[in-house]
Coordinates of C-alpha atoms and ligand atoms in Angstrom, one line a residue:
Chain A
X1 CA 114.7 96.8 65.8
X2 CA 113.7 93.7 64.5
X3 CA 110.2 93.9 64.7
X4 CA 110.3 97.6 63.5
X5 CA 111.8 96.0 60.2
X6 CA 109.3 93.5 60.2
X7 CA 106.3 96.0 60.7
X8 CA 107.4 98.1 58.4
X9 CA 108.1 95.3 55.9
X10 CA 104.5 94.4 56.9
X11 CA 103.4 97.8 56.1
X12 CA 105.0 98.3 52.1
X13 CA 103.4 95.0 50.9
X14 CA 100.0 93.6 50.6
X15 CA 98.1 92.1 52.9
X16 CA 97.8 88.5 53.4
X17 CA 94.3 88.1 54.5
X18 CA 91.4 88.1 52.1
X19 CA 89.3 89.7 51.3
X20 CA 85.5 87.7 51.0
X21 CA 85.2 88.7 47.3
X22 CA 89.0 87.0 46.9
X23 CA 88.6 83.6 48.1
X24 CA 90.8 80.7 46.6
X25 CA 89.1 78.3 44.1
X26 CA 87.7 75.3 45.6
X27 CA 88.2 72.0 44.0
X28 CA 85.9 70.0 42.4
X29 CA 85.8 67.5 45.1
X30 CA 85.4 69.9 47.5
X31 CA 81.7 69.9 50.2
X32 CA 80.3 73.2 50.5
X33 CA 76.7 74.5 50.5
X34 CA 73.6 72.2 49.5
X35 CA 71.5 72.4 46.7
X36 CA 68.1 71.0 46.5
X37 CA 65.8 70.3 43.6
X38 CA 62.1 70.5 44.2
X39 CA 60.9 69.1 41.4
X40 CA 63.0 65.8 42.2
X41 CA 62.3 65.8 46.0
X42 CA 59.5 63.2 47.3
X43 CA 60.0 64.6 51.0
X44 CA 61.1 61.2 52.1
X45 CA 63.0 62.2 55.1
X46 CA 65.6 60.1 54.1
X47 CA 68.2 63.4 54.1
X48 CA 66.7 64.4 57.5
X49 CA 67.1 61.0 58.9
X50 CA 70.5 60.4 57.6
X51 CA 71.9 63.5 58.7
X52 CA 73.4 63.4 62.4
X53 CA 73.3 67.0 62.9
X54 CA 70.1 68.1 61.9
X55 CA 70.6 69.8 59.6
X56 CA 67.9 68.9 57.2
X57 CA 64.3 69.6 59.1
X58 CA 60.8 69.9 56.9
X59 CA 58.1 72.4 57.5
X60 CA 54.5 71.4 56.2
X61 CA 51.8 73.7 55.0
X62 CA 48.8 71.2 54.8
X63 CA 47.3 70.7 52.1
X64 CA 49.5 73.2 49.7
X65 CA 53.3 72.9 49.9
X66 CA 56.0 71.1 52.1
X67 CA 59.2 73.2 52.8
X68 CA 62.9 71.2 52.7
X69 CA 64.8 72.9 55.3
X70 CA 68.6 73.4 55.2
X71 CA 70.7 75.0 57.7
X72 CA 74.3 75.5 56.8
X73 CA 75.2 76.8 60.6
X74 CA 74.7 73.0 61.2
X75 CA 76.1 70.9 58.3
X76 CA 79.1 69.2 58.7
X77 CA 79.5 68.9 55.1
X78 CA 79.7 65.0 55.1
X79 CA 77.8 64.6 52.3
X80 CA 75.6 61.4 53.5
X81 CA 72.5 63.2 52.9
X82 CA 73.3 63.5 49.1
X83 CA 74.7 60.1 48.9
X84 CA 71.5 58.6 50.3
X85 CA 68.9 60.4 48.6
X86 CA 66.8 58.2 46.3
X87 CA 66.2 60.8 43.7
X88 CA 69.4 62.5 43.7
X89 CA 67.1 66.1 44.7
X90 CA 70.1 67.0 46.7
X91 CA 73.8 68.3 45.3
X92 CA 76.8 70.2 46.4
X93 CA 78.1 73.4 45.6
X94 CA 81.7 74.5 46.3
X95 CA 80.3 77.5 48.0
X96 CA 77.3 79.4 49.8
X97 CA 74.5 79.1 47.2
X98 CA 73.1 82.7 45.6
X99 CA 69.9 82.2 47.6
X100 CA 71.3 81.6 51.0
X101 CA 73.5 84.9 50.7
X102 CA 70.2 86.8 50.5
X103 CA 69.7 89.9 52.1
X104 CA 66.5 88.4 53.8
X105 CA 67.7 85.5 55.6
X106 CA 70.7 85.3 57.5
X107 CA 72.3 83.8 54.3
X108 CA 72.6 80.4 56.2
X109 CA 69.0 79.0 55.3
X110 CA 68.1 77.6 52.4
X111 CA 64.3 76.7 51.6
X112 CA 63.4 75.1 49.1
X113 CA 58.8 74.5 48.4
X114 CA 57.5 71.5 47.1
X115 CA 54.2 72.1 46.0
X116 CA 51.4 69.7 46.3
X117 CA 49.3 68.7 43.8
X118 CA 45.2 67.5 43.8
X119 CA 45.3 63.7 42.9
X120 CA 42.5 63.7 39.4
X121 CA 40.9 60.9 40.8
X122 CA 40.5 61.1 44.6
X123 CA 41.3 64.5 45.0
X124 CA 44.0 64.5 47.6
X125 CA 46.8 66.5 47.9
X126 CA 49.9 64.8 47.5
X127 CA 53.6 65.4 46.3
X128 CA 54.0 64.5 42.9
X129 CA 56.3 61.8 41.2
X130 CA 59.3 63.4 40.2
X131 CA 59.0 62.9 36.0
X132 CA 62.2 61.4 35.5
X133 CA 61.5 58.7 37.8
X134 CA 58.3 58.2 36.4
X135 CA 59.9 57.4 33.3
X136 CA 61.7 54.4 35.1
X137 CA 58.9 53.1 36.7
X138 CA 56.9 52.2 33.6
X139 CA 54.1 54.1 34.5
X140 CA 55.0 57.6 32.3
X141 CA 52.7 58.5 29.5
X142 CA 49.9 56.5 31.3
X143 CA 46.6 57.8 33.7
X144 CA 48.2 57.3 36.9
X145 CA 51.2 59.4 36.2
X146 CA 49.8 62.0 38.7
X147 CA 47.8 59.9 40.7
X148 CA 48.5 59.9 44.2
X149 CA 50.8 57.3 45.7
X150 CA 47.1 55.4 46.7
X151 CA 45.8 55.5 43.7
X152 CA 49.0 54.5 41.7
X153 CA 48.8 51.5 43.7
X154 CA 44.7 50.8 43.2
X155 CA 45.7 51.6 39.4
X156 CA 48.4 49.0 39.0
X157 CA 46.7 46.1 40.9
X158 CA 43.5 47.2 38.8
X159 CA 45.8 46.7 35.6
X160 CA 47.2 43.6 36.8
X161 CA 43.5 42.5 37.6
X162 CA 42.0 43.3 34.4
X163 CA 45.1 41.4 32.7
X164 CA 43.8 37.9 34.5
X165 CA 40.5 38.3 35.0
X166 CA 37.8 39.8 31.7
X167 CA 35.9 42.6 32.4
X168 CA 32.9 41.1 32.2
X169 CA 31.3 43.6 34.7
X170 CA 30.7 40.5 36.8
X171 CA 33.6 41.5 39.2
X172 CA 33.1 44.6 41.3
X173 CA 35.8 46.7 42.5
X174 CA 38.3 45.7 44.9
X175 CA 37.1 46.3 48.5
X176 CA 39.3 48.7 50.4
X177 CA 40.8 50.3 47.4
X178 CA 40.6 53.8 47.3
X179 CA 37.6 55.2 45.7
Chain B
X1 CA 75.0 134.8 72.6
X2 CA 73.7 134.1 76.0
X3 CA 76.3 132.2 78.2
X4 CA 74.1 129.1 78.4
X5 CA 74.2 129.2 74.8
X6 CA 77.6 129.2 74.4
X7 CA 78.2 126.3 76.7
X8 CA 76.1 124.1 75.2
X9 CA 77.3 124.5 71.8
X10 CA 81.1 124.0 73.1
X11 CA 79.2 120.8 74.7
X12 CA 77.1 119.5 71.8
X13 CA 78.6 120.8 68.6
X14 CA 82.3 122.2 68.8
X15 CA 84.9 121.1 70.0
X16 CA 81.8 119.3 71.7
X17 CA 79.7 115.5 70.7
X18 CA 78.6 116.2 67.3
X19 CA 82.2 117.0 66.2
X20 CA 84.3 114.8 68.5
X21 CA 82.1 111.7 68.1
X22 CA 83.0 111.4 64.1
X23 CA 86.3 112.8 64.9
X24 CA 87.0 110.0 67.3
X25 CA 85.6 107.4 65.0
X26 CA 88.2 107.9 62.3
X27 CA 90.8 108.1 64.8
X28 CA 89.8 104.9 66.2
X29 CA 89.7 103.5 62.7
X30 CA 93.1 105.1 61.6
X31 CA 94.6 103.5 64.9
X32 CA 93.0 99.8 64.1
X33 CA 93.9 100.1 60.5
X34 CA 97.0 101.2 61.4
X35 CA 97.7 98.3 63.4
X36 CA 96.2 96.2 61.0
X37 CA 98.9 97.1 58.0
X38 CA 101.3 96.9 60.5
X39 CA 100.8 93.3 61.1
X40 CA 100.1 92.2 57.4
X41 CA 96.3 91.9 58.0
X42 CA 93.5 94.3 55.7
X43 CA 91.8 96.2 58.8
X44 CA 88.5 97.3 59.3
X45 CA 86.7 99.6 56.6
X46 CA 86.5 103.2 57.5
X47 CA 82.7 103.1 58.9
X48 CA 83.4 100.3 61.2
X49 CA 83.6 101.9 64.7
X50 CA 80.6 104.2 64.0
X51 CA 79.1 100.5 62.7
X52 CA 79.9 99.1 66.4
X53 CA 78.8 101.6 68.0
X54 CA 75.4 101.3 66.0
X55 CA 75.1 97.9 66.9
X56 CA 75.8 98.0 70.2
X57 CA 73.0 100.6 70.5
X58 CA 70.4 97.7 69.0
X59 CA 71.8 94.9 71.5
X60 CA 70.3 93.7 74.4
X61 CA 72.2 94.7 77.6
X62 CA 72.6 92.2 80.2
X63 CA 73.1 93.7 83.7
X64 CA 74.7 91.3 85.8
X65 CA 73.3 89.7 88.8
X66 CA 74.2 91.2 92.3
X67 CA 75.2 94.7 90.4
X68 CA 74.0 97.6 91.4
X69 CA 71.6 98.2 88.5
X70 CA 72.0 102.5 89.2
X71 CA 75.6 102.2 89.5
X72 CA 76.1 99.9 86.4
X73 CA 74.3 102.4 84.0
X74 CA 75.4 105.6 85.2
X75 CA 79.4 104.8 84.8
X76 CA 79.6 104.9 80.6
X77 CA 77.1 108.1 80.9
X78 CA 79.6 110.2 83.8
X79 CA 82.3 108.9 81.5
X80 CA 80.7 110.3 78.1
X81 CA 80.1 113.4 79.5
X82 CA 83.1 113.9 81.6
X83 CA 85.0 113.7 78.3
X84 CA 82.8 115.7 76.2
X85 CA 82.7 118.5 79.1
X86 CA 86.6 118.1 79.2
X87 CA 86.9 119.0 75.2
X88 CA 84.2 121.7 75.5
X89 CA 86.8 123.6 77.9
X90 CA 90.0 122.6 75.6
X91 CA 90.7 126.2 74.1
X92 CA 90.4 124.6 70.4
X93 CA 90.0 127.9 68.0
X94 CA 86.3 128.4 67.5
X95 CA 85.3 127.4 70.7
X96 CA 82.6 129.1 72.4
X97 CA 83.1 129.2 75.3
X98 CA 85.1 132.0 77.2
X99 CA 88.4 130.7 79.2
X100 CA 88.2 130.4 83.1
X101 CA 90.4 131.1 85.4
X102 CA 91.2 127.6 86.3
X103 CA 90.0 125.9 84.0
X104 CA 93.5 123.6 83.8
X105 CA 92.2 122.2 87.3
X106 CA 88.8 121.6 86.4
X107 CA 90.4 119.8 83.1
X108 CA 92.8 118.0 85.1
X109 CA 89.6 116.5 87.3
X110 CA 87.5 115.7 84.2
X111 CA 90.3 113.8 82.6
X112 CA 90.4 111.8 86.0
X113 CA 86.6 111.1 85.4
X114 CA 86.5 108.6 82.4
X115 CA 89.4 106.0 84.0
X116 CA 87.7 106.4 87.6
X117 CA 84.2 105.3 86.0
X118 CA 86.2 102.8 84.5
X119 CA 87.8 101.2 87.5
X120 CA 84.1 101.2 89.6
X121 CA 82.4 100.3 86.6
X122 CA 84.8 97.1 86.6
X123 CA 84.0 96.4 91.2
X124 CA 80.5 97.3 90.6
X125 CA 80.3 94.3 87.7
X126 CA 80.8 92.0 90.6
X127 CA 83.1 89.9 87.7
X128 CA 86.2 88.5 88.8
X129 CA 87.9 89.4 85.9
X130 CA 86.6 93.2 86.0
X131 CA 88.0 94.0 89.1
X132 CA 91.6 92.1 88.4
X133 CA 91.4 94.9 85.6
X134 CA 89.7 97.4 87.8
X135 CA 92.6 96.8 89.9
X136 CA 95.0 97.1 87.3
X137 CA 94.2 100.3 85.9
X138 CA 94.0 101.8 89.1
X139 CA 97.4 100.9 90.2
X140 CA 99.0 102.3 86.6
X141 CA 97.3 105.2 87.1
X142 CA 98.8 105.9 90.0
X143 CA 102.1 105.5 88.0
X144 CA 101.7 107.0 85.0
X145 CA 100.0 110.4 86.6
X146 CA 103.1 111.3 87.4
X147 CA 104.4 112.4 85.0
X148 CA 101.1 113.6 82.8
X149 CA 100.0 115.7 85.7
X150 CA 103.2 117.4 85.9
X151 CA 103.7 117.6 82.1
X152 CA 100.5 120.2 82.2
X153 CA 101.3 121.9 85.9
X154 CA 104.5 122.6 84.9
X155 CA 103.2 124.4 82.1
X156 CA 100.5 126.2 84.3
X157 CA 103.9 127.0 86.4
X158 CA 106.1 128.3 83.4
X159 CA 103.3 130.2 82.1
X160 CA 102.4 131.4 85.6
X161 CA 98.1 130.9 85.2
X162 CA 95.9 127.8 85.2
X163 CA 94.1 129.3 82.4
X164 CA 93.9 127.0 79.1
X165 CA 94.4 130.3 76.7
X166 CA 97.3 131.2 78.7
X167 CA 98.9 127.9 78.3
X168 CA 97.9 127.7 74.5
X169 CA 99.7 131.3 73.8
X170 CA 102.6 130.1 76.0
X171 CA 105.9 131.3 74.2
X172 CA 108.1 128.8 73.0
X173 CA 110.5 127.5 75.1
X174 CA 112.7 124.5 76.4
X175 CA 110.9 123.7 78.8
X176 CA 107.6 123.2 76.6
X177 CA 110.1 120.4 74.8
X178 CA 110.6 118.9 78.3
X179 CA 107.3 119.1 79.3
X180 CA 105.8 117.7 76.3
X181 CA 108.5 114.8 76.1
X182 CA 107.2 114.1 79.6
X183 CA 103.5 114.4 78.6
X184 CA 104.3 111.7 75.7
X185 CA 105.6 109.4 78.0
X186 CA 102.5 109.3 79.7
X187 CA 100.6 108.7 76.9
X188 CA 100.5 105.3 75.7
X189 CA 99.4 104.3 79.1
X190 CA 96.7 106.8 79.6
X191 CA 95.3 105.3 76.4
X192 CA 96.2 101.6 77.6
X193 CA 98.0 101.0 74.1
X194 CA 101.0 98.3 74.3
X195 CA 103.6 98.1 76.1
X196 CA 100.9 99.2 78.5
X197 CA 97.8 97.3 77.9
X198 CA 97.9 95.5 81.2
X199 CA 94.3 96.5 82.0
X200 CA 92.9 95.5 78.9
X201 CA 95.3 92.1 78.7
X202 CA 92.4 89.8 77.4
X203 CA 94.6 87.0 77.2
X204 CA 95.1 87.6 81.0
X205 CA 91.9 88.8 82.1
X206 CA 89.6 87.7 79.4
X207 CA 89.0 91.6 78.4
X208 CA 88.8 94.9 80.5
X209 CA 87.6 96.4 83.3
X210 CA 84.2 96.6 81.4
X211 CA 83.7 92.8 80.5
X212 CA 80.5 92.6 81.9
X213 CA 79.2 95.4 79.6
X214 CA 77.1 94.9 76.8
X215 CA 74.7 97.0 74.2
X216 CA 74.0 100.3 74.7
X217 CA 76.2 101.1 78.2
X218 CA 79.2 99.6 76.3
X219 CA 78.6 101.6 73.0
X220 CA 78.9 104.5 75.5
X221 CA 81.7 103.1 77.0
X222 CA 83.3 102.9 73.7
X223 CA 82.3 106.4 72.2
X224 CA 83.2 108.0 75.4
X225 CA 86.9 106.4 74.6
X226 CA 87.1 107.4 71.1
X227 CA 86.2 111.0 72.2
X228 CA 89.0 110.7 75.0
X229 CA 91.3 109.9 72.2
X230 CA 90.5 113.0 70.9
X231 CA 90.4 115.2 74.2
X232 CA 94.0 113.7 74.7
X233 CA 95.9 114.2 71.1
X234 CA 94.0 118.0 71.2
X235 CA 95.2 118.6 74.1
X236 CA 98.8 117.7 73.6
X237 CA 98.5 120.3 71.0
X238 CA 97.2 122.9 72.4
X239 CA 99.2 123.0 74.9
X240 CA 103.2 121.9 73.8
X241 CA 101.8 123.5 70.0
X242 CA 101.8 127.5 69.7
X243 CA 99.1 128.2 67.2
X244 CA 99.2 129.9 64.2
X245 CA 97.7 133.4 63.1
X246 CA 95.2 131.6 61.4
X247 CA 91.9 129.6 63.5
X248 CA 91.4 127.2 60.3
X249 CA 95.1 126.3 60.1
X250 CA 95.4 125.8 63.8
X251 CA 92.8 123.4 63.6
X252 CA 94.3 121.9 60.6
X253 CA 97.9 121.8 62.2
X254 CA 96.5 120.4 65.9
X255 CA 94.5 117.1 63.9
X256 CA 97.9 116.7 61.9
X257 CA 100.0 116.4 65.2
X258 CA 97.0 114.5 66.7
X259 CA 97.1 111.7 63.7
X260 CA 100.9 112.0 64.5
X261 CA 100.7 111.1 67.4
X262 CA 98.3 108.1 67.4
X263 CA 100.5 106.7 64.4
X264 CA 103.6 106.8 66.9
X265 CA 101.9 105.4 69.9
X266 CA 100.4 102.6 66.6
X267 CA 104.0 102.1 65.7
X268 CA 105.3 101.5 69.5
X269 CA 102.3 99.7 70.5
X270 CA 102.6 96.9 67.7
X271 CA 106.2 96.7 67.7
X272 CA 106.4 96.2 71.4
X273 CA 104.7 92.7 73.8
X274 CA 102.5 94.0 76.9
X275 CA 104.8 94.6 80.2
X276 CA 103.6 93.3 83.5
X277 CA 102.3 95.6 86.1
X278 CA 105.3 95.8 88.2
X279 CA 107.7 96.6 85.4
X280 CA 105.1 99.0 84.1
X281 CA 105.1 100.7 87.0
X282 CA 108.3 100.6 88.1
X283 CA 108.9 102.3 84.6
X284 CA 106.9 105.2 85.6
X285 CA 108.2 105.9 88.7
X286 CA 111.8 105.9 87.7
X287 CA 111.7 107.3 83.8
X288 CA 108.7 109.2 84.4
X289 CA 110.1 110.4 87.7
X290 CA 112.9 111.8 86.2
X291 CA 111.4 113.2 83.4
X292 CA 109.1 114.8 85.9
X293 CA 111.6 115.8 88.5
X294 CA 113.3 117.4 85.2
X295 CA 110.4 119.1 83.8
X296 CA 109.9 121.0 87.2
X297 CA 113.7 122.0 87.2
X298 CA 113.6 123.4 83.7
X299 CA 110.5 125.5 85.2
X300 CA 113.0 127.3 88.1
X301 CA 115.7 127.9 85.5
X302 CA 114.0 129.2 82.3
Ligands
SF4_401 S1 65.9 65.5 49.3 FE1 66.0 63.3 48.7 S2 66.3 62.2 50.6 FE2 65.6 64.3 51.2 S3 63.4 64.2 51.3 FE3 63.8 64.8 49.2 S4 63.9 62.9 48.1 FE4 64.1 62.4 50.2
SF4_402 S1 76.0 67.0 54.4 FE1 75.8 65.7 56.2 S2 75.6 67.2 57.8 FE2 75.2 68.3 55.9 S3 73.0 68.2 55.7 FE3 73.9 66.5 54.5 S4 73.8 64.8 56.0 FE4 73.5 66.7 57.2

């Protein structure tokens, strides 16, 4: 009798599961999903070597783009890859991003392309300096801005160079700087 | 309409697979959701169990090694069609196909078919588990046949014919009230619902008899239940039900008692915990046996 009360009971009042459109809010604190800014990412590795799972993997396409990989079926959620990252590319959500819910995937994977660009001086393609950094490093607003990491070096030893020595036309290039 | 004709409509259309399939789908549903509002939770939405049985179809099956690879596949098909050939002789209105004389003995054997496939499908597996529910089932069917079988015999006695259409035009009487009390009490373990789920206790023997079934053969498996529980609530109508004047109604009145019954056996099945075999069966033989031994002395006095 007891149990017929307490089906019955069941019965006349709402369910108590959710639904996955009702979910309760998370708070702010809270480690869901990644999210991953290409235009800040310099494909270090540092997420992918940082995170004990695996989470994070890249994908190359030579010479065009490099694909950050995230798989949320893996993540534990500990947040060290975030943490670690040198350009802060990575963030949290409090939930499963737009992109991964996709209808394409199985709204686990997120992908995110970093496009390569041609260096203007030697011509190599190469992941550009995220901007904002560039600001930092002194070197915004100059030539080498999207030079690629090579030549930003030949280009600041050149500077440093021409600071000490005259360009009298006397002193040829460095030897073994890039061309 | 050519004979042949006629039995495969009966087969494929009505009471047949192409009406009995959906049929079966929403009565699974209505049982699981059912259940589900029952016990607090939101249940499954109404496509779901056509849903399974789509993605079974798509999966890969995995035929175990050691199993009789003939044997394995053949079991959900006798199944399927034992049931659907079962329905296509129930005496639903608008069926086809003319009544046989005998055709009560021919139904009795076809309703035998689905949990005998069952039981070898669950030794031929070669799992462990399979045949501890192979096992089981056999053993409670032994018990709860009993009374089921003499639930529709006695019926086929009162009326004096083992023809379906006699037993569906059967005048009212008490002993189609004993008979169909006796039939009822059957039921929850011909459809292995609680307090006799003993050979589908997965927290005793991981699943069922069909644990080693996967993809298509279980999708079969599956369908060819969801149509029994069709062939069984039908049948409890046709015959403990007279019919009305009216075909449509009839129809209309035998899927109302149908529902009815699948929310009672709902209703005793979440409100009760899962017996053990010996109890189960020990149940049968003494309640059912004396509803049985009852039913077939209400048959020599009225
Ligand atoms: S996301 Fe951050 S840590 Fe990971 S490769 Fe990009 S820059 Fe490096
Ligand atoms: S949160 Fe932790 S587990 Fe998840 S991707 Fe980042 S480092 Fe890996």
């Amino acid at each position: 009798m007891g149990m017929l009360t307490t089906v019955l009971r069941n019965m006349l009042h709402p369910a108590r599961t959710r639904a996955p459109a009702d979910m309760p809010v998370a708070p702010a604190t809270f480690r869901g999903a990644l999210t991953h800014d290409a235009s800040l990412c310099t494909a270090c590795g540092t997420c992918a070597f940082v995170c004990a799972p695996k989470a994070i993997t890249f994908e190359e396409d030579p010479g065009k783009s490099v694909s950050w990989l995230f798989y949320l079926g893996r993540c534990s959620f500990c947040g060290l890859c975030l943490q670690n990252c040198p350009t802060q590319a990575i963030g949290n959500t409090a939930m499963v991003p737009a992109t991964m819910n996709s209808t394409t995937g199985d709204g686990l994977r997120l992908e995110s392309v970093i496009a390569l660009k041609r260096c203007p001086r030697c011509g190599r393609a190469h992941i550009p300096f995220p901007q904002s950094l560039m600001a930092d490093s002194g070197s915004a607003a100059r030539p080498e801005e999207s030079y690629c990491p090579d030549c930003r070096q030949w280009a600041t030893s050149d500077r440093l160079r021409r600071a000490f020595l005259a360009d009298d036309g006397v002193h040829p290039r460095r030897e073994g700087a890039p061309p | 309409m050519s004979e042949l004709w006629r039995y495969l409509l009966a087969i494929a259309v009505w009471p047949g697979l192409l009406v009995a399939a959906p049929l079966g789908w929403v009565e699974v549903w209505f049982v699981r959701k059912l259940v589900a509002r029952l016990q607090g939770r939101r249940g499954p939405p109404f496509f779901q169990p056509f849903f399974d049985f789509m993605k079974l179809l798509g999966k890969e099956m995995v035929i175990p090694v050691g199993a009789s690879r003939a044997a394995f596949l053949a079991m959900p098909l006798i199944s399927l069609a034992s049931v659907t050939a079962a329905l296509a002789i129930v005496p639903l209105p608008g069926n086809p196909i003319p009544s046989l004389p005998g055709d009560v003995i021919l139904l009795l054997y076809l309703l035998e078919m689905p949990v005998l496939c069952e039981v070898l499908a669950g030794y031929v597996s070669g799992s462990i588990y399979g045949q501890v529910a192979a096992m089981r089932e056999a053993i409670l069917s032994l018990a709860y046949n009993l009374p089921f079988l003499v639930a529709i015999i006695a019926m086929a006695q009162h009326v004096g014919s083992f023809q379906m259409r006699a037993l569906q035009g059967a005048a009212f009487s008490p002993i189609t009230v004993i008979a169909g009390i006796t039939f009822l009490l059957a039921l929850p373990a011909r459809l292995k619902t609680n307090p006799f789920s003993i050979a589908n206790a997965e927290h005793e023997v991981v699943g069922d008899a069909l644990v080693e079934y996967s993809g298509p053969a279980l999708g079969f498996f599956k369908l060819s239940h969801a149509i029994e529980l069709v062939l069984l609530t039908q049948l409890f109508a046709v015959i403990f039900v007279p019919p009305t004047a009216w075909a449509l109604l009839t129809n209309v009145v035998y899927l109302a008692i149908g529902f009815a019954l699948l929310a009672g056996i709902t209703l005793l099945a979440t409100t009760t915990g899962r017996l053990r075999l010996t109890q189960a069966f020990r149940f049968y033989w003494v309640w059912g046996g004396l509803a049985s031994a009852a039913t077939l002395a209400a048959t020599l006095v009225w």
